[in-house]
Amino acid sequence: ADLAAAVRPLPDAPASLAPRLGDAGPVRVLSRWGQRGHGSLSLVTFTGAPPPERGPATVLLLTEEGSFLRRTDGPTAPALAGPHGVDALRDALAAVLADAPARLYVSADGSLPLSALLRLLRALGDQPVVLAVALGEDVPLPAPLQPGRSALGLCPEGLPEPAPGRARGELPGDALRRPLGALRGAGVQCLASAAPESASGGRLRVTFRIQETGAVAEACALEDSLDDSGVRTCLLDAVRRLRFDTPDPVGFIDVAVPIVLTPDRSAAPRGACSR
C-alpha cells in the first residue's frame, strides 16, 4: 500500500476496539482530505486515500470478537455475528456496498494477528481499501467542515441587464485566455479548503462582465455541480481579481466559461517499498 499518514506521529492501534463498539453509531474518518462522518469512534488513515465520493462511506472493523460494519453517516450497517467467517464477511460486504460508495475503510485490533488480518483482506478481492487506525478516546477532533448549501453567487438567469444605451465591446480570444489561465491555480486552492463532500471536484459554468478598463465588474455561476457555496465564493472572488488587456475599449464584454475543478494529486504518496 502507499503510505500516507494523515497525522504524525501515527498512534498505536488499540489492543481491542470492542469496548468502543457498544452502539451501532457512525464512525468518523480523518484523511488528507479532511474529516467525513461523525461519531465517538474516530479513525485516521495511513494509506493513500483518494478524494472522497459524495455520500457515506463504509467502515469495516476487524476485532478478536468478530467483524463489524459501520458507516460514516446516515443509517448504520448491522454487525456481523460470530467469528471471522470469510464467506460471511464477503457476502455482508457485497450487500452493504451495493448501495454505498465503493471505497472501504478498514481498521483492526492491535492484538489481531497479521496472518488473520491478511486472510480477511484477501477475502475482499479487488475491493479498493484504505487502511486506518483508531484514535484514542482522549484525542478530540474539531467538528468536520460542512459544505455550504446557500445560493450565494448563483445566477441561473445570467448577469443583470446593463444600463440602457451602454455599448458592447469585443476582445480577441488570446486576450481572454491569458488571464483565465490564473484560475487553474485558484481552483486548486479553493478545492483544497473545501469540505470533504466537495473535495473530489466538479464543474461550474461561470459568467462575468469585463469593464472598459479591463477589470471584472460582476461575476456569478450559471451552474454548479458541487453545490458548495464556499468553493463557489472562493472561485468567484478569483474571477473578480482578473484583469484583461483592453487596448481599444468600446464597451463592456460579457463572458461565460466552463471551469472544471479537480483536486491536486501532486502530493500523492509513493510506495515505500516493493517486492
mmCIF file of C-alpha atoms in Angstrom:
data_model
loop_
_atom_site.group_PDB
_atom_site.id
_atom_site.type_symbol
_atom_site.label_atom_id
_atom_site.label_comp_id
_atom_site.label_asym_id
_atom_site.label_seq_id
_atom_site.Cartn_x
_atom_site.Cartn_y
_atom_site.Cartn_z
ATOM 1 C CA ALA A 1 0.000 0.000 0.000
ATOM 2 C CA ASP A 2 1.013 3.613 -0.434
ATOM 3 C CA LEU A 3 1.866 5.136 2.927
ATOM 4 C CA ALA A 4 0.076 8.438 3.549
ATOM 5 C CA ALA A 5 -0.306 9.128 7.249
ATOM 6 C CA ALA A 6 -2.949 11.765 7.904
ATOM 7 C CA VAL A 7 -1.364 12.600 11.303
ATOM 8 C CA ARG A 8 2.144 12.352 12.694
ATOM 9 C CA PRO A 9 3.180 10.560 14.763
ATOM 10 C CA LEU A 10 0.775 7.794 13.870
ATOM 11 C CA PRO A 11 -0.857 6.403 17.025
ATOM 12 C CA ASP A 12 -0.535 2.780 18.035
ATOM 13 C CA ALA A 13 -3.566 0.635 17.300
ATOM 14 C CA PRO A 14 -5.620 -0.031 20.448
ATOM 15 C CA ALA A 15 -5.415 -3.613 21.670
ATOM 16 C CA SER A 16 -9.188 -4.000 21.344
ATOM 17 C CA LEU A 17 -11.884 -1.955 19.606
ATOM 18 C CA ALA A 18 -14.695 -3.997 21.157
ATOM 19 C CA PRO A 19 -15.273 -1.720 24.201
ATOM 20 C CA ARG A 20 -15.983 1.168 21.837
ATOM 21 C CA LEU A 21 -18.437 -0.731 19.646
ATOM 22 C CA GLY A 22 -21.251 -0.991 22.154
ATOM 23 C CA ASP A 23 -23.605 1.008 19.955
ATOM 24 C CA ALA A 24 -24.144 0.874 16.227
ATOM 25 C CA GLY A 25 -23.402 4.566 15.736
ATOM 26 C CA PRO A 26 -21.454 6.034 12.830
ATOM 27 C CA VAL A 27 -17.667 6.359 12.648
ATOM 28 C CA ARG A 28 -15.594 9.457 11.876
ATOM 29 C CA VAL A 29 -12.688 9.140 9.407
ATOM 30 C CA LEU A 30 -9.808 11.624 9.106
ATOM 31 C CA SER A 31 -7.647 11.606 5.941
ATOM 32 C CA ARG A 32 -5.567 14.127 3.985
ATOM 33 C CA TRP A 33 -8.875 15.363 2.514
ATOM 34 C CA GLY A 34 -10.278 16.278 5.928
ATOM 35 C CA GLN A 35 -12.959 14.587 8.007
ATOM 36 C CA ARG A 36 -16.053 12.756 6.980
ATOM 37 C CA GLY A 37 -18.776 11.417 9.194
ATOM 38 C CA HIS A 38 -19.264 11.774 12.917
ATOM 39 C CA GLY A 39 -19.341 9.559 15.971
ATOM 40 C CA SER A 40 -17.453 8.693 19.123
ATOM 41 C CA LEU A 41 -15.024 6.371 17.297
ATOM 42 C CA SER A 42 -12.513 8.256 15.109
ATOM 43 C CA LEU A 43 -10.166 6.607 12.616
ATOM 44 C CA VAL A 44 -7.129 8.171 10.954
ATOM 45 C CA THR A 45 -5.969 6.794 7.599
ATOM 46 C CA PHE A 46 -2.374 5.796 6.945
ATOM 47 C CA THR A 47 -2.540 4.542 3.348
ATOM 48 C CA GLY A 48 -3.359 6.522 0.247
ATOM 49 C CA ALA A 49 -6.927 7.812 0.226
ATOM 50 C CA PRO A 50 -8.464 9.362 -2.898
ATOM 51 C CA PRO A 51 -10.796 12.363 -2.715
ATOM 52 C CA PRO A 52 -14.000 11.161 -1.058
ATOM 53 C CA GLU A 53 -17.068 10.455 -3.091
ATOM 54 C CA ARG A 54 -20.339 12.063 -2.133
ATOM 55 C CA GLY A 55 -22.421 10.200 0.411
ATOM 56 C CA PRO A 56 -21.478 7.992 3.358
ATOM 57 C CA ALA A 57 -18.557 5.584 3.253
ATOM 58 C CA THR A 58 -18.413 2.061 4.667
ATOM 59 C CA VAL A 59 -16.070 1.157 7.513
ATOM 60 C CA LEU A 60 -15.004 -2.416 8.323
ATOM 61 C CA LEU A 61 -13.690 -3.027 11.851
ATOM 62 C CA LEU A 62 -11.864 -6.328 12.408
ATOM 63 C CA THR A 63 -11.661 -7.418 16.043
ATOM 64 C CA GLU A 64 -10.940 -10.538 18.070
ATOM 65 C CA GLU A 65 -14.680 -10.721 18.812
ATOM 66 C CA GLY A 66 -15.777 -10.550 15.180
ATOM 67 C CA SER A 67 -16.158 -8.204 12.212
ATOM 68 C CA PHE A 68 -18.278 -5.078 12.386
ATOM 69 C CA LEU A 69 -19.609 -2.860 9.623
ATOM 70 C CA ARG A 70 -20.259 0.824 10.219
ATOM 71 C CA ARG A 71 -20.954 3.889 8.091
ATOM 72 C CA THR A 72 -19.589 7.415 8.318
ATOM 73 C CA ASP A 73 -23.059 8.957 8.068
ATOM 74 C CA GLY A 74 -26.668 8.015 7.772
ATOM 75 C CA PRO A 75 -28.052 4.619 8.736
ATOM 76 C CA THR A 76 -25.575 2.228 10.293
ATOM 77 C CA ALA A 77 -24.874 -1.233 8.989
ATOM 78 C CA PRO A 78 -25.508 -4.298 11.155
ATOM 79 C CA ALA A 79 -22.671 -6.062 12.959
ATOM 80 C CA LEU A 80 -21.504 -9.372 11.581
ATOM 81 C CA ALA A 81 -22.190 -12.074 14.148
ATOM 82 C CA GLY A 82 -19.726 -14.711 15.248
ATOM 83 C CA PRO A 83 -16.026 -15.214 14.491
ATOM 84 C CA HIS A 84 -14.247 -14.085 11.353
ATOM 85 C CA GLY A 85 -16.018 -16.079 8.681
ATOM 86 C CA VAL A 86 -14.504 -15.208 5.323
ATOM 87 C CA ASP A 87 -17.603 -16.195 3.340
ATOM 88 C CA ALA A 88 -19.946 -14.352 5.706
ATOM 89 C CA LEU A 89 -17.741 -11.273 5.558
ATOM 90 C CA ARG A 90 -17.635 -11.319 1.769
ATOM 91 C CA ASP A 91 -21.420 -11.729 1.473
ATOM 92 C CA ALA A 92 -22.191 -8.999 4.017
ATOM 93 C CA LEU A 93 -19.876 -6.522 2.328
ATOM 94 C CA ALA A 94 -21.361 -7.251 -1.095
ATOM 95 C CA ALA A 95 -24.830 -6.433 0.259
ATOM 96 C CA VAL A 96 -23.724 -3.239 2.038
ATOM 97 C CA LEU A 97 -21.505 -1.891 -0.745
ATOM 98 C CA ALA A 98 -24.237 -2.377 -3.334
ATOM 99 C CA ASP A 99 -25.854 0.833 -2.030
ATOM 100 C CA ALA A 100 -22.729 2.676 -0.858
ATOM 101 C CA PRO A 101 -19.568 4.173 -2.375
ATOM 102 C CA ALA A 102 -17.002 1.567 -3.369
ATOM 103 C CA ARG A 103 -14.236 2.934 -1.133
ATOM 104 C CA LEU A 104 -13.881 0.880 2.039
ATOM 105 C CA TYR A 105 -12.047 1.960 5.209
ATOM 106 C CA VAL A 106 -10.591 -0.896 7.263
ATOM 107 C CA SER A 107 -9.238 -0.860 10.827
ATOM 108 C CA ALA A 108 -8.361 -3.665 13.227
ATOM 109 C CA ASP A 109 -7.462 -4.526 16.802
ATOM 110 C CA GLY A 110 -3.806 -4.108 17.616
ATOM 111 C CA SER A 111 -3.908 -7.635 19.048
ATOM 112 C CA LEU A 112 -5.252 -9.220 15.855
ATOM 113 C CA PRO A 113 -2.539 -11.443 14.312
ATOM 114 C CA LEU A 114 -1.280 -10.169 10.979
ATOM 115 C CA SER A 115 -1.977 -13.581 9.462
ATOM 116 C CA ALA A 116 -5.677 -13.208 10.336
ATOM 117 C CA LEU A 117 -5.746 -9.637 9.010
ATOM 118 C CA LEU A 118 -4.132 -10.738 5.750
ATOM 119 C CA ARG A 119 -6.608 -13.599 5.346
ATOM 120 C CA LEU A 120 -9.559 -11.254 5.776
ATOM 121 C CA LEU A 121 -8.162 -8.607 3.446
ATOM 122 C CA ARG A 122 -7.585 -11.245 0.781
ATOM 123 C CA ALA A 123 -11.250 -12.161 1.075
ATOM 124 C CA LEU A 124 -12.125 -8.685 -0.194
ATOM 125 C CA GLY A 125 -10.655 -9.461 -3.618
ATOM 126 C CA ASP A 126 -10.293 -6.342 -5.776
ATOM 127 C CA GLN A 127 -12.289 -4.161 -3.404
ATOM 128 C CA PRO A 128 -10.417 -0.808 -3.001
ATOM 129 C CA VAL A 129 -9.326 -0.439 0.627
ATOM 130 C CA VAL A 130 -7.931 2.386 2.750
ATOM 131 C CA LEU A 131 -6.277 1.243 6.000
ATOM 132 C CA ALA A 132 -6.828 3.284 9.166
ATOM 133 C CA VAL A 133 -6.052 3.179 12.874
ATOM 134 C CA ALA A 134 -8.350 4.224 15.719
ATOM 135 C CA LEU A 135 -7.556 7.358 17.678
ATOM 136 C CA GLY A 136 -7.668 7.240 21.457
ATOM 137 C CA GLU A 137 -10.850 8.316 23.191
ATOM 138 C CA ASP A 138 -8.926 11.218 24.736
ATOM 139 C CA VAL A 139 -7.988 12.683 21.314
ATOM 140 C CA PRO A 140 -10.548 15.350 20.370
ATOM 141 C CA LEU A 141 -11.201 16.320 16.767
ATOM 142 C CA PRO A 142 -12.842 19.591 15.697
ATOM 143 C CA ALA A 143 -16.239 19.460 14.073
ATOM 144 C CA PRO A 144 -15.899 18.486 10.404
ATOM 145 C CA LEU A 145 -16.214 21.255 7.835
ATOM 146 C CA GLN A 146 -19.629 21.227 6.196
ATOM 147 C CA PRO A 147 -20.210 22.239 2.583
ATOM 148 C CA GLY A 148 -22.153 25.471 2.161
ATOM 149 C CA ARG A 149 -25.569 24.949 0.614
ATOM 150 C CA SER A 150 -26.711 28.534 0.071
ATOM 151 C CA ALA A 151 -27.491 30.011 -3.346
ATOM 152 C CA LEU A 152 -24.870 32.726 -2.842
ATOM 153 C CA GLY A 153 -23.188 33.512 -6.158
ATOM 154 C CA LEU A 154 -25.661 31.569 -8.295
ATOM 155 C CA CYS A 155 -27.396 33.286 -11.220
ATOM 156 C CA PRO A 156 -29.192 30.721 -13.415
ATOM 157 C CA GLU A 157 -30.746 33.559 -15.418
ATOM 158 C CA GLY A 158 -27.406 35.217 -16.122
ATOM 159 C CA LEU A 159 -25.962 38.627 -15.324
ATOM 160 C CA PRO A 160 -28.273 41.620 -14.826
ATOM 161 C CA GLU A 161 -29.041 43.696 -17.894
ATOM 162 C CA PRO A 162 -26.583 46.556 -18.473
ATOM 163 C CA ALA A 163 -27.677 50.167 -18.291
ATOM 164 C CA PRO A 164 -29.674 51.314 -21.347
ATOM 165 C CA GLY A 165 -27.512 52.627 -24.149
ATOM 166 C CA ARG A 166 -24.302 51.093 -22.848
ATOM 167 C CA ALA A 167 -22.219 49.732 -25.721
ATOM 168 C CA ARG A 168 -20.948 46.173 -26.010
ATOM 169 C CA GLY A 169 -17.327 45.549 -26.869
ATOM 170 C CA GLU A 170 -15.201 42.717 -28.183
ATOM 171 C CA LEU A 171 -11.965 41.098 -27.056
ATOM 172 C CA PRO A 172 -9.686 38.737 -29.050
ATOM 173 C CA GLY A 173 -9.553 35.136 -27.869
ATOM 174 C CA ASP A 174 -5.906 35.333 -26.778
ATOM 175 C CA ALA A 175 -6.627 38.379 -24.632
ATOM 176 C CA LEU A 176 -9.299 36.332 -22.861
ATOM 177 C CA ARG A 177 -7.339 33.103 -22.464
ATOM 178 C CA ARG A 178 -4.181 34.536 -20.925
ATOM 179 C CA PRO A 179 -5.784 35.943 -17.734
ATOM 180 C CA LEU A 180 -8.100 32.928 -17.438
ATOM 181 C CA GLY A 181 -5.045 30.711 -17.008
ATOM 182 C CA ALA A 182 -4.669 32.117 -13.477
ATOM 183 C CA LEU A 183 -7.916 30.389 -12.497
ATOM 184 C CA ARG A 184 -6.230 26.977 -12.675
ATOM 185 C CA GLY A 185 -4.198 27.597 -9.535
ATOM 186 C CA ALA A 186 -7.042 29.429 -7.837
ATOM 187 C CA GLY A 187 -9.380 26.496 -8.424
ATOM 188 C CA VAL A 188 -6.937 24.054 -6.810
ATOM 189 C CA GLN A 189 -6.630 26.319 -3.751
ATOM 190 C CA CYS A 190 -10.399 26.746 -3.446
ATOM 191 C CA LEU A 191 -10.919 22.994 -3.637
ATOM 192 C CA ALA A 192 -8.164 22.320 -1.094
ATOM 193 C CA SER A 193 -10.154 24.195 1.553
ATOM 194 C CA ALA A 194 -13.445 22.516 0.632
ATOM 195 C CA ALA A 195 -15.461 20.224 2.833
ATOM 196 C CA PRO A 196 -14.757 16.508 2.200
ATOM 197 C CA GLU A 197 -18.061 16.154 0.375
ATOM 198 C CA SER A 198 -16.770 18.586 -2.283
ATOM 199 C CA ALA A 199 -13.112 17.519 -2.332
ATOM 200 C CA SER A 200 -13.493 15.280 -5.384
ATOM 201 C CA GLY A 201 -14.276 18.338 -7.516
ATOM 202 C CA GLY A 202 -16.906 19.189 -10.074
ATOM 203 C CA ARG A 203 -17.894 21.619 -12.818
ATOM 204 C CA LEU A 204 -19.045 25.218 -12.704
ATOM 205 C CA ARG A 205 -20.161 27.467 -15.538
ATOM 206 C CA VAL A 206 -19.160 30.994 -14.641
ATOM 207 C CA THR A 207 -20.213 34.245 -16.282
ATOM 208 C CA PHE A 208 -18.641 37.655 -15.717
ATOM 209 C CA ARG A 209 -18.663 41.191 -17.133
ATOM 210 C CA ILE A 210 -15.447 42.951 -18.188
ATOM 211 C CA GLN A 211 -15.490 46.743 -17.989
ATOM 212 C CA GLU A 212 -13.829 49.066 -20.471
ATOM 213 C CA THR A 213 -10.873 49.343 -18.041
ATOM 214 C CA GLY A 214 -10.273 45.580 -18.178
ATOM 215 C CA ALA A 215 -11.494 44.995 -14.627
ATOM 216 C CA VAL A 216 -14.224 42.456 -13.845
ATOM 217 C CA ALA A 217 -17.317 44.242 -12.579
ATOM 218 C CA GLU A 218 -19.637 41.299 -11.877
ATOM 219 C CA ALA A 219 -19.308 37.520 -11.679
ATOM 220 C CA CYS A 220 -21.627 34.641 -10.798
ATOM 221 C CA ALA A 221 -22.166 30.945 -11.514
ATOM 222 C CA LEU A 222 -24.776 29.844 -14.029
ATOM 223 C CA GLU A 223 -24.363 26.194 -12.938
ATOM 224 C CA ASP A 224 -22.549 24.478 -10.089
ATOM 225 C CA SER A 225 -22.373 20.683 -9.831
ATOM 226 C CA LEU A 226 -20.554 20.880 -6.468
ATOM 227 C CA ASP A 227 -23.417 22.795 -4.844
ATOM 228 C CA ASP A 228 -20.905 24.190 -2.358
ATOM 229 C CA SER A 229 -21.250 27.920 -1.765
ATOM 230 C CA GLY A 230 -17.844 28.094 -0.036
ATOM 231 C CA VAL A 231 -15.952 26.796 -3.074
ATOM 232 C CA ARG A 232 -18.158 28.859 -5.378
ATOM 233 C CA THR A 233 -17.494 32.087 -3.468
ATOM 234 C CA CYS A 234 -13.749 31.404 -3.422
ATOM 235 C CA LEU A 235 -13.642 30.849 -7.178
ATOM 236 C CA LEU A 236 -15.802 33.889 -7.984
ATOM 237 C CA ASP A 237 -13.517 36.055 -5.858
ATOM 238 C CA ALA A 238 -10.618 34.842 -8.021
ATOM 239 C CA VAL A 239 -12.574 35.720 -11.176
ATOM 240 C CA ARG A 240 -13.230 39.252 -9.889
ATOM 241 C CA ARG A 241 -9.489 39.743 -9.379
ATOM 242 C CA LEU A 242 -8.735 39.067 -13.049
ATOM 243 C CA ARG A 243 -7.562 41.907 -15.254
ATOM 244 C CA PHE A 244 -7.842 41.929 -19.043
ATOM 245 C CA ASP A 245 -5.929 43.924 -21.605
ATOM 246 C CA THR A 246 -8.452 46.092 -23.482
ATOM 247 C CA PRO A 247 -6.343 48.171 -25.897
ATOM 248 C CA ASP A 248 -9.346 49.656 -27.711
ATOM 249 C CA PRO A 249 -12.150 49.888 -25.138
ATOM 250 C CA VAL A 250 -15.501 50.470 -26.776
ATOM 251 C CA GLY A 251 -17.837 48.864 -24.247
ATOM 252 C CA PHE A 252 -18.413 46.093 -21.738
ATOM 253 C CA ILE A 253 -17.862 42.418 -22.560
ATOM 254 C CA ASP A 254 -19.887 39.523 -21.116
ATOM 255 C CA VAL A 255 -18.111 36.173 -20.927
ATOM 256 C CA ALA A 256 -19.296 32.675 -19.945
ATOM 257 C CA VAL A 257 -16.755 29.882 -19.390
ATOM 258 C CA PRO A 258 -16.927 26.316 -18.035
ATOM 259 C CA ILE A 259 -14.489 25.598 -15.195
ATOM 260 C CA VAL A 260 -13.689 22.049 -14.112
ATOM 261 C CA LEU A 261 -12.276 21.766 -10.592
ATOM 262 C CA THR A 262 -10.074 18.748 -9.926
ATOM 263 C CA PRO A 263 -8.131 18.019 -6.715
ATOM 264 C CA ASP A 264 -4.376 18.408 -6.595
ATOM 265 C CA ARG A 265 -2.826 14.949 -6.682
ATOM 266 C CA SER A 266 0.755 16.187 -6.913
ATOM 267 C CA ALA A 267 1.346 15.116 -3.304
ATOM 268 C CA ALA A 268 0.013 11.624 -3.964
ATOM 269 C CA PRO A 269 2.044 9.129 -1.929
ATOM 270 C CA ARG A 270 4.548 6.744 -3.460
ATOM 271 C CA GLY A 271 5.181 3.178 -2.418
ATOM 272 C CA ALA A 272 7.627 2.901 0.458
ATOM 273 C CA CYS A 273 8.868 -0.500 -0.697
ATOM 274 C CA SER A 274 8.307 -3.034 -3.434
ATOM 275 C CA ARG A 275 8.755 -6.735 -3.907
#
